[in-house]
Amino acid sequence: MKPNVYEAEQALKTKPIYSTAYERVKLLNDVMHAYDDLPQPLKFSRTLAYLLENVSVPVKEYDLIVGRAVDKELNAEEEKLFQAFIADNGNAYRSGAFFGSGHSSYEWEYIVELGVGGMKSRAISRLSTENDDAKRAFLQGAVEVYDAISSYILRFANSAKQAGLAAQAARLEKVAFSAPETFAEALQLVWIIALIDCAYVTLNPTLTLGRPDVFLYPFYSRDIASGRLTREEAKELITDYYCKHNLIMGRGEHQLGDDKNSTTFDRITNFDAPQYLLLAGTDEKGESAVNELTELFAECIVPSFKNPVVVVRYFIGMDKKHERLWNILMRKALQSSSMMFYNDNDVIAVLKRMGVTEGVHDYIHFGCNWASTGNNGAWMWGGPSSFAFTPEMSEEDKKYLRRAYMRYPVDMGWEGIFNAALYQLADENLKSGVMDRLFELFMAGVKDFISQKISYLSRELTVRQKNPSRLLVLTDCFLRESIDSAECYAASAKYHFEASSFQMFANVVDSFVAVDELVIRKKSVTLKELAKAVKNDFKDNEWLRLACKNAEKFGSDGEVSNAYAKKLITAFTDYVFEVSKPYFEKQGLFLMPSLEGDTWHIKCGRESGASVDGRRAGEPFAQNARPSNGSCKNGLTGMFNSLLSVPGGSVASGALNVDVDSRAFSGEEGLKNFSNLLATYFNAGGLHAQVSCVSRDDLLAAQLDPDSYRDLRVRVTGYSGVFVDLCRELQDDVIARMDP
Amino acid sequence: MQTLISHIERCSSFDGPGIRTVVFFKGCPLSCKWCHNPECISFEKEELFYPEKCIKCGRCQSGCVTGARVVCGRIIPVHDVVVTVKRDEKYYSGGGGVTLSGGEPLAHNSYVNELIDALLKENIDVAIETSMFKYDEEILKKVDRIMADVKIFDEKKHLEYVGISGEKIRDNILKADLLGVPLTIRTPIIKGINDDEQNVRLTAEFASSLKNCVRYELLPYHAMGVNKARALGKEQKVFSAPDAKTLENLKKYQFTR
């Protein structure tokens, strides 16, 4: 094994849980109040400049791509300073010097086309024509950020020189100011910029790296044609680049872990949140964007790595059109590599249906499986909030915008909406039309929530747009439009969106089926009895709970459950499109229909009562688009067929964990079978899949002897987890996924 | 006698090439001591009882919902089997299809004949997993592939552990070889019973001598049948899988052609 791969693997396995990017904390502490009198864009640029001027710039003798950050375990005195820093409301993150610019994508084509110097010249040119003070500060801040980046790159160049890495040093000197000309230079620049964001600026960055196979291809093909680069050399560069992404990871699980079992974002900004790297897909003409570089990026995936998450944009027929690439990807998938597949045809159809016209084919996925329109889209929950833009907002706005209207807890618990509908229906004593009425009551609750959500979002955006230049975030420095408008992307992007997820989809479908089967068709129980039992967490009524549990389930490819799934998702998405339309036309704001619940299925489950599908109070719900654990009685094909009852082009995201027993698909024949299975699912319109290929027995053994199983990787939601670093609840949930 | 089907398993990757739907027939004339589907031996409807799942609700008569009492054996019209099979039709494109298994499908020749005709009419690949306890040319010549076990070469041992003549089975396989249908020969490997090199070598030589044998493979023993036998109120002896080293050595006799 090459030393860079070994080092990255070891970092994932053995990095101490309390490892901390201490230099960042110490340096930010030095200048905590130094720039308080400046407008935020300058406070940001100067704080960043101080940080980048003083952090270590280490180089290892085997670095092909240069750029590392340092973290370490702290002694008592250092720990004291760290604790004081994170508790202080004046720290760089709390005071607003640094705003999260995460969960976004940069305009990577622009970055590699202009280079740091070119982007700076552009900002200076724009500044020369600007008279507005706020905009001038915004642009001045951006110019200073470019300068800080240039200096930082030069510092690495010096380190590389001292380490005897002449070629690397020359590349760094070049990209410190000039636009890259070679593949190696372009990849080097991409990494340094990602490093600054992920290791220093943004807590929980989940930066999207765009489609490097597309934006780096001109560099690669030029180098190959001129003989400046071989295919093997390109692979070595890409592998080293992947290694670098793993070195900046922390340990643990960011949503369910705590500071006892996790590194946390305060200690290592990137923590366990990966970067998303997209490959393949279609271009603006709808034709394949796959090229030779797509294969190289795929070949270089190291299965034991967590980072980056490779998002393969599948398009119908890709398996046949690019058979060799598909085989490479399938081999990697069956090794539980950190990768996922999204279907271009579905995602693009959703965006087009919403009315998105620009950059539809440059959509991205980031975070924990959210789709975005790409460079021209801002996720409402990412970036600074309205309070940062407009602290002096009206009392009325404050009243609304302080509500946790976007996500937890309001966006959770659609099973709760179902139960409310059930209880009301039980009191109505209907003689007929029960299922129609249940559907009507449920959808009324859903619609009420969705319409409130988008109205609050609109209000939020309006407030942000009152002072769009007040804030500068790192993302702005890498978006043409932000520099042109001298406005923060979170206020002025062309499109603004928020995921609108059908939470606990499988549980809701299963609950409809259970009522239909047990109350209406079999008459095993009355609606009142069922409602009472659910309210009481099935206390003293285990028979009824099991009857509910063993009713037909979404995921088994049953006709009734498939029909309810289709009916529910259609009604939901129709409404999401309908309610978004006026906001989209007015503000470019819309809700992105999805089946995404991240790992909230566990947190929300913990806090929720029993549900009609036989789930006890406190138990996890189904995750994302996946059927409830134990529901896929008819194997993977049954599960895929159930998922295919969700009409193509209705939701843009929603992770489907495909858990595969390695014995079922071993050898070349197994690979062929699996490739065919997955391609068939996608060619029939399947939206998403990510594969964990581990055995249930190994996972159980790992719980007993974690140290011997540090190599086990499983797909969690958007990201991969080191199984033994997940919290116990999540581990148990992953194991339960593997039940038939 | 009405044909009973034990269950239909979808998305199998173990029972023939590609992704397959496997129809398990109930009833088998053999009595292999390690049978992994003991619920498919009797031709009658049976109930498997798992006491650990029973909540003593007293509602057994209206149909158990707890999974404690599982009825095995349903009459399913041919048309309904085809409907189930076709739900996964799109996944069969990589060489998959349907495998008729059991139990012993050739013990249900009338139904199986009808089912094969219906499946072939739908252009679905049909494989049959059979003990070859009998030679049924009408069925065997129609299927796309035959998978048959040669469990133990020694006749005396075969009679002891399988209950019928192994020589007769091999004779039937020889006849089937003349039909031109691809054959797969398999040997379940049970420690101390048939994991000796001579047994496997002789079987491999027999398989190799067949003109249409495309594959010879070894299937290490697993104890899947033990719990099911217990649930049926029967005791099944627990055997062992071969040692890893032994199996590795025996694997040299496997072939695909």
mmCIF file of N, CA, C and O in Angstrom, chain B residues 198-234:
data_model
loop_
_atom_site.group_PDB
_atom_site.id
_atom_site.type_symbol
_atom_site.label_atom_id
_atom_site.label_comp_id
_atom_site.label_asym_id
_atom_site.label_seq_id
_atom_site.Cartn_x
_atom_site.Cartn_y
_atom_site.Cartn_z
ATOM 1 N N GLN B 198 -11.874 -38.385 -2.616
ATOM 2 C CA GLN B 198 -12.278 -39.402 -3.608
ATOM 3 C C GLN B 198 -13.727 -39.192 -4.058
ATOM 4 O O GLN B 198 -14.045 -39.275 -5.244
ATOM 5 N N ASN B 199 -14.586 -38.895 -3.106
ATOM 6 C CA ASN B 199 -15.996 -38.689 -3.443
ATOM 7 C C ASN B 199 -16.148 -37.523 -4.427
ATOM 8 O O ASN B 199 -16.837 -37.628 -5.443
ATOM 9 N N VAL B 200 -15.453 -36.452 -4.137
ATOM 10 C CA VAL B 200 -15.591 -35.262 -4.976
ATOM 11 C C VAL B 200 -14.923 -35.498 -6.333
ATOM 12 O O VAL B 200 -15.446 -35.100 -7.374
ATOM 13 N N ARG B 201 -13.783 -36.170 -6.308
ATOM 14 C CA ARG B 201 -13.081 -36.425 -7.580
ATOM 15 C C ARG B 201 -13.943 -37.288 -8.503
ATOM 16 O O ARG B 201 -14.123 -36.977 -9.686
ATOM 17 N N LEU B 202 -14.521 -38.348 -7.924
ATOM 18 C CA LEU B 202 -15.363 -39.241 -8.750
ATOM 19 C C LEU B 202 -16.568 -38.491 -9.309
ATOM 20 O O LEU B 202 -16.951 -38.657 -10.472
ATOM 21 N N THR B 203 -17.140 -37.649 -8.462
ATOM 22 C CA THR B 203 -18.313 -36.890 -8.907
ATOM 23 C C THR B 203 -17.922 -35.915 -10.001
ATOM 24 O O THR B 203 -18.634 -35.747 -11.008
ATOM 25 N N ALA B 204 -16.765 -35.263 -9.792
ATOM 26 C CA ALA B 204 -16.306 -34.296 -10.799
ATOM 27 C C ALA B 204 -16.024 -35.015 -12.127
ATOM 28 O O ALA B 204 -16.333 -34.482 -13.206
ATOM 29 N N GLU B 205 -15.452 -36.211 -12.031
ATOM 30 C CA GLU B 205 -15.172 -36.972 -13.267
ATOM 31 C C GLU B 205 -16.477 -37.340 -13.974
ATOM 32 O O GLU B 205 -16.582 -37.267 -15.195
ATOM 33 N N PHE B 206 -17.459 -37.721 -13.172
ATOM 34 C CA PHE B 206 -18.767 -38.049 -13.750
ATOM 35 C C PHE B 206 -19.348 -36.812 -14.447
ATOM 36 O O PHE B 206 -19.787 -36.873 -15.601
ATOM 37 N N ALA B 207 -19.305 -35.683 -13.736
ATOM 38 C CA ALA B 207 -19.859 -34.446 -14.304
ATOM 39 C C ALA B 207 -19.108 -34.074 -15.579
ATOM 40 O O ALA B 207 -19.713 -33.671 -16.590
ATOM 41 N N SER B 208 -17.813 -34.216 -15.511
ATOM 42 C CA SER B 208 -16.976 -33.841 -16.656
ATOM 43 C C SER B 208 -17.265 -34.712 -17.883
ATOM 44 O O SER B 208 -17.122 -34.271 -19.024
ATOM 45 N N SER B 209 -17.685 -35.960 -17.622
ATOM 46 C CA SER B 209 -17.955 -36.880 -18.748
ATOM 47 C C SER B 209 -19.254 -36.534 -19.480
ATOM 48 O O SER B 209 -19.526 -37.035 -20.572
ATOM 49 N N LEU B 210 -20.061 -35.693 -18.857
ATOM 50 C CA LEU B 210 -21.352 -35.344 -19.475
ATOM 51 C C LEU B 210 -21.137 -34.294 -20.556
ATOM 52 O O LEU B 210 -20.463 -33.294 -20.330
ATOM 53 N N LYS B 211 -21.744 -34.571 -21.700
ATOM 54 C CA LYS B 211 -21.539 -33.666 -22.837
ATOM 55 C C LYS B 211 -22.098 -32.265 -22.571
ATOM 56 O O LYS B 211 -21.537 -31.261 -22.987
ATOM 57 N N ASN B 212 -23.203 -32.222 -21.858
ATOM 58 C CA ASN B 212 -23.881 -30.930 -21.680
ATOM 59 C C ASN B 212 -23.696 -30.317 -20.295
ATOM 60 O O ASN B 212 -24.400 -29.373 -19.945
ATOM 61 N N CYS B 213 -22.791 -30.890 -19.532
ATOM 62 C CA CYS B 213 -22.568 -30.315 -18.202
ATOM 63 C C CYS B 213 -21.726 -29.042 -18.342
ATOM 64 O O CYS B 213 -20.591 -29.073 -18.809
ATOM 65 N N VAL B 214 -22.294 -27.926 -17.944
ATOM 66 C CA VAL B 214 -21.595 -26.646 -18.109
ATOM 67 C C VAL B 214 -20.899 -26.221 -16.821
ATOM 68 O O VAL B 214 -20.099 -25.292 -16.819
ATOM 69 N N ARG B 215 -21.247 -26.923 -15.735
ATOM 70 C CA ARG B 215 -20.689 -26.454 -14.456
ATOM 71 C C ARG B 215 -20.749 -27.566 -13.416
ATOM 72 O O ARG B 215 -21.724 -28.316 -13.360
ATOM 73 N N TYR B 216 -19.709 -27.619 -12.626
ATOM 74 C CA TYR B 216 -19.754 -28.487 -11.445
ATOM 75 C C TYR B 216 -19.396 -27.626 -10.254
ATOM 76 O O TYR B 216 -18.365 -26.950 -10.246
ATOM 77 N N GLU B 217 -20.244 -27.630 -9.240
ATOM 78 C CA GLU B 217 -19.954 -26.761 -8.084
ATOM 79 C C GLU B 217 -20.236 -27.448 -6.760
ATOM 80 O O GLU B 217 -21.072 -28.345 -6.671
ATOM 81 N N LEU B 218 -19.512 -27.002 -5.760
ATOM 82 C CA LEU B 218 -19.656 -27.534 -4.407
ATOM 83 C C LEU B 218 -20.445 -26.551 -3.556
ATOM 84 O O LEU B 218 -20.236 -25.340 -3.643
ATOM 85 N N LEU B 219 -21.348 -27.088 -2.756
ATOM 86 C CA LEU B 219 -22.165 -26.222 -1.892
ATOM 87 C C LEU B 219 -21.909 -26.614 -0.436
ATOM 88 O O LEU B 219 -22.396 -27.649 0.010
ATOM 89 N N PRO B 220 -21.141 -25.807 0.292
ATOM 90 C CA PRO B 220 -20.855 -26.177 1.683
ATOM 91 C C PRO B 220 -22.135 -26.246 2.517
ATOM 92 O O PRO B 220 -23.033 -25.418 2.356
ATOM 93 N N TYR B 221 -22.205 -27.216 3.390
ATOM 94 C CA TYR B 221 -23.374 -27.428 4.251
ATOM 95 C C TYR B 221 -23.676 -26.186 5.100
ATOM 96 O O TYR B 221 -22.780 -25.500 5.553
ATOM 97 N N HIS B 222 -24.949 -25.901 5.267
ATOM 98 C CA HIS B 222 -25.357 -24.934 6.283
ATOM 99 C C HIS B 222 -26.541 -25.528 7.039
ATOM 100 O O HIS B 222 -27.255 -26.390 6.525
ATOM 101 N N ALA B 223 -26.726 -25.045 8.257
ATOM 102 C CA ALA B 223 -27.710 -25.684 9.141
ATOM 103 C C ALA B 223 -29.083 -25.028 9.067
ATOM 104 O O ALA B 223 -29.840 -25.054 10.029
ATOM 105 N N MET B 224 -29.406 -24.464 7.904
ATOM 106 C CA MET B 224 -30.666 -23.733 7.766
ATOM 107 C C MET B 224 -31.889 -24.601 8.057
ATOM 108 O O MET B 224 -32.934 -24.094 8.467
ATOM 109 N N GLY B 225 -31.756 -25.910 7.815
ATOM 110 C CA GLY B 225 -32.927 -26.772 7.977
ATOM 111 C C GLY B 225 -33.239 -27.139 9.410
ATOM 112 O O GLY B 225 -34.359 -27.579 9.715
ATOM 113 N N VAL B 226 -32.271 -26.974 10.308
ATOM 114 C CA VAL B 226 -32.439 -27.498 11.674
ATOM 115 C C VAL B 226 -33.610 -26.834 12.400
ATOM 116 O O VAL B 226 -34.472 -27.508 12.960
ATOM 117 N N ASN B 227 -33.632 -25.488 12.362
ATOM 118 C CA ASN B 227 -34.707 -24.769 13.064
ATOM 119 C C ASN B 227 -36.064 -25.055 12.453
ATOM 120 O O ASN B 227 -37.073 -25.176 13.147
ATOM 121 N N LYS B 228 -36.076 -25.148 11.127
ATOM 122 C CA LYS B 228 -37.360 -25.394 10.454
ATOM 123 C C LYS B 228 -37.874 -26.794 10.807
ATOM 124 O O LYS B 228 -39.074 -26.982 11.030
ATOM 125 N N ALA B 229 -36.946 -27.761 10.863
ATOM 126 C CA ALA B 229 -37.363 -29.121 11.234
ATOM 127 C C ALA B 229 -37.952 -29.125 12.640
ATOM 128 O O ALA B 229 -38.992 -29.732 12.900
ATOM 129 N N ARG B 230 -37.288 -28.391 13.527
ATOM 130 C CA ARG B 230 -37.773 -28.316 14.906
ATOM 131 C C ARG B 230 -39.165 -27.691 14.931
ATOM 132 O O ARG B 230 -40.054 -28.144 15.655
ATOM 133 N N ALA B 231 -39.368 -26.657 14.125
ATOM 134 C CA ALA B 231 -40.673 -25.994 14.084
ATOM 135 C C ALA B 231 -41.756 -26.940 13.542
ATOM 136 O O ALA B 231 -42.941 -26.753 13.810
ATOM 137 N N LEU B 232 -41.304 -27.933 12.802
ATOM 138 C CA LEU B 232 -42.261 -28.933 12.283
ATOM 139 C C LEU B 232 -42.474 -30.069 13.284
ATOM 140 O O LEU B 232 -43.213 -31.015 13.025
ATOM 141 N N GLY B 233 -41.771 -29.981 14.400
ATOM 142 C CA GLY B 233 -41.887 -31.031 15.411
ATOM 143 C C GLY B 233 -40.998 -32.216 15.113
ATOM 144 O O GLY B 233 -41.203 -33.322 15.624
ATOM 145 N N LYS B 234 -39.983 -31.994 14.280
ATOM 146 C CA LYS B 234 -39.065 -33.089 13.943
ATOM 147 C C LYS B 234 -37.669 -32.691 14.409
ATOM 148 O O LYS B 234 -37.367 -31.511 14.545
#
